[in-house]
CSV table of C-alpha atoms in Angstrom, one decimal:
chain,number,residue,atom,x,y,z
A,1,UNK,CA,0.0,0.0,0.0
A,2,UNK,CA,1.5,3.4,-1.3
A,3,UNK,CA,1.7,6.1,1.6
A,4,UNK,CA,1.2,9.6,0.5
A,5,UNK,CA,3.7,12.2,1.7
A,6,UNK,CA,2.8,15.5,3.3
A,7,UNK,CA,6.0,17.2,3.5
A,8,UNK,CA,9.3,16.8,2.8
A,9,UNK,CA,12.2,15.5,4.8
A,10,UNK,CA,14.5,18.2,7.1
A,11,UNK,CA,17.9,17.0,7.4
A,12,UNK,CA,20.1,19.6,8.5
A,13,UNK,CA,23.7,19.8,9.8
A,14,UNK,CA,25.4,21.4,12.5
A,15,UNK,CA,26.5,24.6,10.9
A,16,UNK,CA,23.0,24.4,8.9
A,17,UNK,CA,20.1,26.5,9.9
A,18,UNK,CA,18.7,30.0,9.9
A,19,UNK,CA,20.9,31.7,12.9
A,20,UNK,CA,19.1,34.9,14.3
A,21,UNK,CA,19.8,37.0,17.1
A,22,UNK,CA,16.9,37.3,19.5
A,23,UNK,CA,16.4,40.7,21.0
A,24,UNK,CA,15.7,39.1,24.1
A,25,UNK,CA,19.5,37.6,24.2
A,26,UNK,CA,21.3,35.2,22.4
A,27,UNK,CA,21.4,33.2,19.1
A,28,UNK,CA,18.7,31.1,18.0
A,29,UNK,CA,20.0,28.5,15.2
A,30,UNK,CA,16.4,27.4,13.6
A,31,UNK,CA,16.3,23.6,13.3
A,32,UNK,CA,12.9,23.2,11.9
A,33,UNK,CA,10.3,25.8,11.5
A,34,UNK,CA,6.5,25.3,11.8
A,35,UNK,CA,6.1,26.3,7.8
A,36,UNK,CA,8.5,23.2,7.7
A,37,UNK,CA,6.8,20.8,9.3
A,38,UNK,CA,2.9,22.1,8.6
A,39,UNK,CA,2.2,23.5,12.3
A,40,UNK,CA,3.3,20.4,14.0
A,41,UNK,CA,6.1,22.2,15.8
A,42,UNK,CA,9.2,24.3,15.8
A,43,UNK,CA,12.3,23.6,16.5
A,44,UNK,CA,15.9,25.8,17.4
A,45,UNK,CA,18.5,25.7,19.6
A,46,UNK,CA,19.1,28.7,22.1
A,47,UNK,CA,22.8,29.6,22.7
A,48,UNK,CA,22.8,32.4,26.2
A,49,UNK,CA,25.4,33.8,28.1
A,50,UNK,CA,25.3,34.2,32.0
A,51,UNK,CA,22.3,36.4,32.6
A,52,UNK,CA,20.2,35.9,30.2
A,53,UNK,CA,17.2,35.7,31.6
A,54,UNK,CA,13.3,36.0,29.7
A,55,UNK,CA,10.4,37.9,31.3
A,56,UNK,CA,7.6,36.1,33.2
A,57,UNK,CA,5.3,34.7,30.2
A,58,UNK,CA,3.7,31.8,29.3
A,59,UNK,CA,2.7,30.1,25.7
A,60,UNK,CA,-1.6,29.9,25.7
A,61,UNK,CA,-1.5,27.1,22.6
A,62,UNK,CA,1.7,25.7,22.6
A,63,UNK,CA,3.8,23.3,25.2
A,64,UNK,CA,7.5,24.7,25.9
A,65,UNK,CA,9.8,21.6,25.5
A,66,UNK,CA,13.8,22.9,26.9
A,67,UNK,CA,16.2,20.1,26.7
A,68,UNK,CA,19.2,21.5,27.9
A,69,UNK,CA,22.6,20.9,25.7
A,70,UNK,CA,25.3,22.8,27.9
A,71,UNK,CA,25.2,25.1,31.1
A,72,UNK,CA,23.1,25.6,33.6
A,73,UNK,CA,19.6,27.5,33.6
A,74,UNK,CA,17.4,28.4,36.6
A,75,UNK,CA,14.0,27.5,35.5
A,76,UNK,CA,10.2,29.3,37.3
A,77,UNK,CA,7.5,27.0,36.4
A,78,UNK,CA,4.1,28.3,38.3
A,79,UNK,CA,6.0,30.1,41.2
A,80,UNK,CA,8.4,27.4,41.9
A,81,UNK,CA,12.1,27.3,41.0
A,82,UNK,CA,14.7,24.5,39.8
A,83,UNK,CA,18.2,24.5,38.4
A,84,UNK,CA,18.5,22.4,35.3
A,85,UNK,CA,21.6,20.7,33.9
A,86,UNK,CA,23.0,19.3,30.8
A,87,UNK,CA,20.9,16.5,29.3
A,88,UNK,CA,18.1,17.6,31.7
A,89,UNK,CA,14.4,18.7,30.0
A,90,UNK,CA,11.7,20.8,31.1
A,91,UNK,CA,8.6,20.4,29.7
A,92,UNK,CA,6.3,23.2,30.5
A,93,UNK,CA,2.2,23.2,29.2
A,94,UNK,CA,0.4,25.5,27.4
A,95,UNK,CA,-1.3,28.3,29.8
A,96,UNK,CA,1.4,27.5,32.6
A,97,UNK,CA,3.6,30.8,33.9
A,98,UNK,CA,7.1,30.2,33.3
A,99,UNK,CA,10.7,31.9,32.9
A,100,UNK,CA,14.6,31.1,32.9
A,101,UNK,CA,17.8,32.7,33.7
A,102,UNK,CA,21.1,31.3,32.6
A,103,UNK,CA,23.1,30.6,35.6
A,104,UNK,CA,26.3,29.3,34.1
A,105,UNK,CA,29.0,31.2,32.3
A,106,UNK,CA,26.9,30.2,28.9
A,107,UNK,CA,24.2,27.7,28.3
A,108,UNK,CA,22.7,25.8,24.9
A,109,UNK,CA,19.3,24.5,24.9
A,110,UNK,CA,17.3,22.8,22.5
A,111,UNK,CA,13.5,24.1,22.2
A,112,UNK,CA,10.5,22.0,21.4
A,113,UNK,CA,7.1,24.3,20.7
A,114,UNK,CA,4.4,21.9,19.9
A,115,UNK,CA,2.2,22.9,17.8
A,116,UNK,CA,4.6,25.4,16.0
A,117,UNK,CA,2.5,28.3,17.1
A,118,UNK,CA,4.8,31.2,18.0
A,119,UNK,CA,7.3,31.5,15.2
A,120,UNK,CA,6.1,34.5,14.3
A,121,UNK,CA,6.6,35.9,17.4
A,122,UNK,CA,10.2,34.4,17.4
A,123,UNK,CA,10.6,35.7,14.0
A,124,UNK,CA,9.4,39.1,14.7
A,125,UNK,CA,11.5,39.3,18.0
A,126,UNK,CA,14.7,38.7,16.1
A,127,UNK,CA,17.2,40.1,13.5
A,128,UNK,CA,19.7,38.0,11.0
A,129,UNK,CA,22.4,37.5,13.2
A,130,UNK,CA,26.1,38.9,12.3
A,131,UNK,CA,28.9,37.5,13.5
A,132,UNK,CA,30.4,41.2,13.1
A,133,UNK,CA,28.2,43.1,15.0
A,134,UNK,CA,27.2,42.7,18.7
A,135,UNK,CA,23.3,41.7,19.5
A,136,UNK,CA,21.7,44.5,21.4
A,137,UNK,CA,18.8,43.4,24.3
A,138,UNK,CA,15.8,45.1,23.1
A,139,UNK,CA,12.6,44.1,25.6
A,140,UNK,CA,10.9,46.8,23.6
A,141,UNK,CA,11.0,44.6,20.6
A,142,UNK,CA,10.2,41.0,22.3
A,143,UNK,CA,6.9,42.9,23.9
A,144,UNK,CA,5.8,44.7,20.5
A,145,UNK,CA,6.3,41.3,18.6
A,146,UNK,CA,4.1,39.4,21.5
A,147,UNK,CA,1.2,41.8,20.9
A,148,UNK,CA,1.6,42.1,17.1
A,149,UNK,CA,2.0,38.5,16.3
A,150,UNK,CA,0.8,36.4,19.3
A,151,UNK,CA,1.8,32.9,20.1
A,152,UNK,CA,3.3,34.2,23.7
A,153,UNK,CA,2.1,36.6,26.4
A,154,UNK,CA,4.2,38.3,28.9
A,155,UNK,CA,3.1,38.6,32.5
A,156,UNK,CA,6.0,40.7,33.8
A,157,UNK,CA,9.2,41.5,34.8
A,158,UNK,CA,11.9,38.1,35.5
A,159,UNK,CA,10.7,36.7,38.6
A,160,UNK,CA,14.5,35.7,40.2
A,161,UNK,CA,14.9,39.2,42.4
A,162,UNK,CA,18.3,39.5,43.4
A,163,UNK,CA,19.8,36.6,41.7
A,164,UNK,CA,19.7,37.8,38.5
């Protein structure tokens, strides 16, 4: 029995992949976008530096998978906090509050949105990155992109206090 195919296969390397800076810190490397892969999710690694830390937000249609590659991040899920290490994952649901700081000298994490709802948020919260030119932190940008394209909303400021 002949299967029809729906899409076509993504094979990319480790140098491959739309790199991008993300105004909200640090380079995303875009493993497989939602146009890709028809909705079903998207894929990119995250590569931080100490500090980096996101605002207190949380994804109302997608689940947040963060398997962590290198470095440590400090993970808020729902008011509770827990340090996460290399090959450890986080799986955070739709609706639920959530944030991270990087906590190590620089962290890479792999992240899972499922369905790919949110890329244009990611895509309108970024710029090509250049190797050449230093990535400036813009939260201006991250919260215009989260009302303008949806897929994210933000609740507030980082919730780590002093330790960030």
């Amino acid at each position: 029995m002949a299967v029809s195919r729906v899409r076509d296969a993504i094979v990319r390397a480790a140098d491959e992949g739309d790199r991008r800076w993300f105004f909200g810190g640090g380079t995303h490397r875009w493993m497989a976008t939602a146009t890709e892969t028809d909705g079903a999710y998207l894929l990119f690694e995250d590569n931080m530096e100490q500090g980096k830390t996101t605002p207190l937000h949380l994804h109302p249609e997608a689940d947040e998978s963060m398997y962590v590659l290198d470095g440590r991040i400090l993970m808020h899920l729902d008011g509770e906090q827990r340090e996460v290490g290399p090959g450890g994952l986080v799986l955070v649901p739709r609706g639920m509050p959530h944030a991270f700081l990087v906590v190590s000298e620089t962290a890479r994490v792999l992240c899972l949105l499922t369905p790919g709802i949110g890329q244009e948020f990611y895509w309108g919260a970024s710029e090509p990155f250049d190797p050449d030119q230093p990535g400036v932190v813009d939260f201006g940008r991250i919260h215009a992109s989260a009302q303008a394209n949806g897929g994210i909303e933000i609740l507030g400021p980082p919730p780590f206090g002093s330790k960030g």
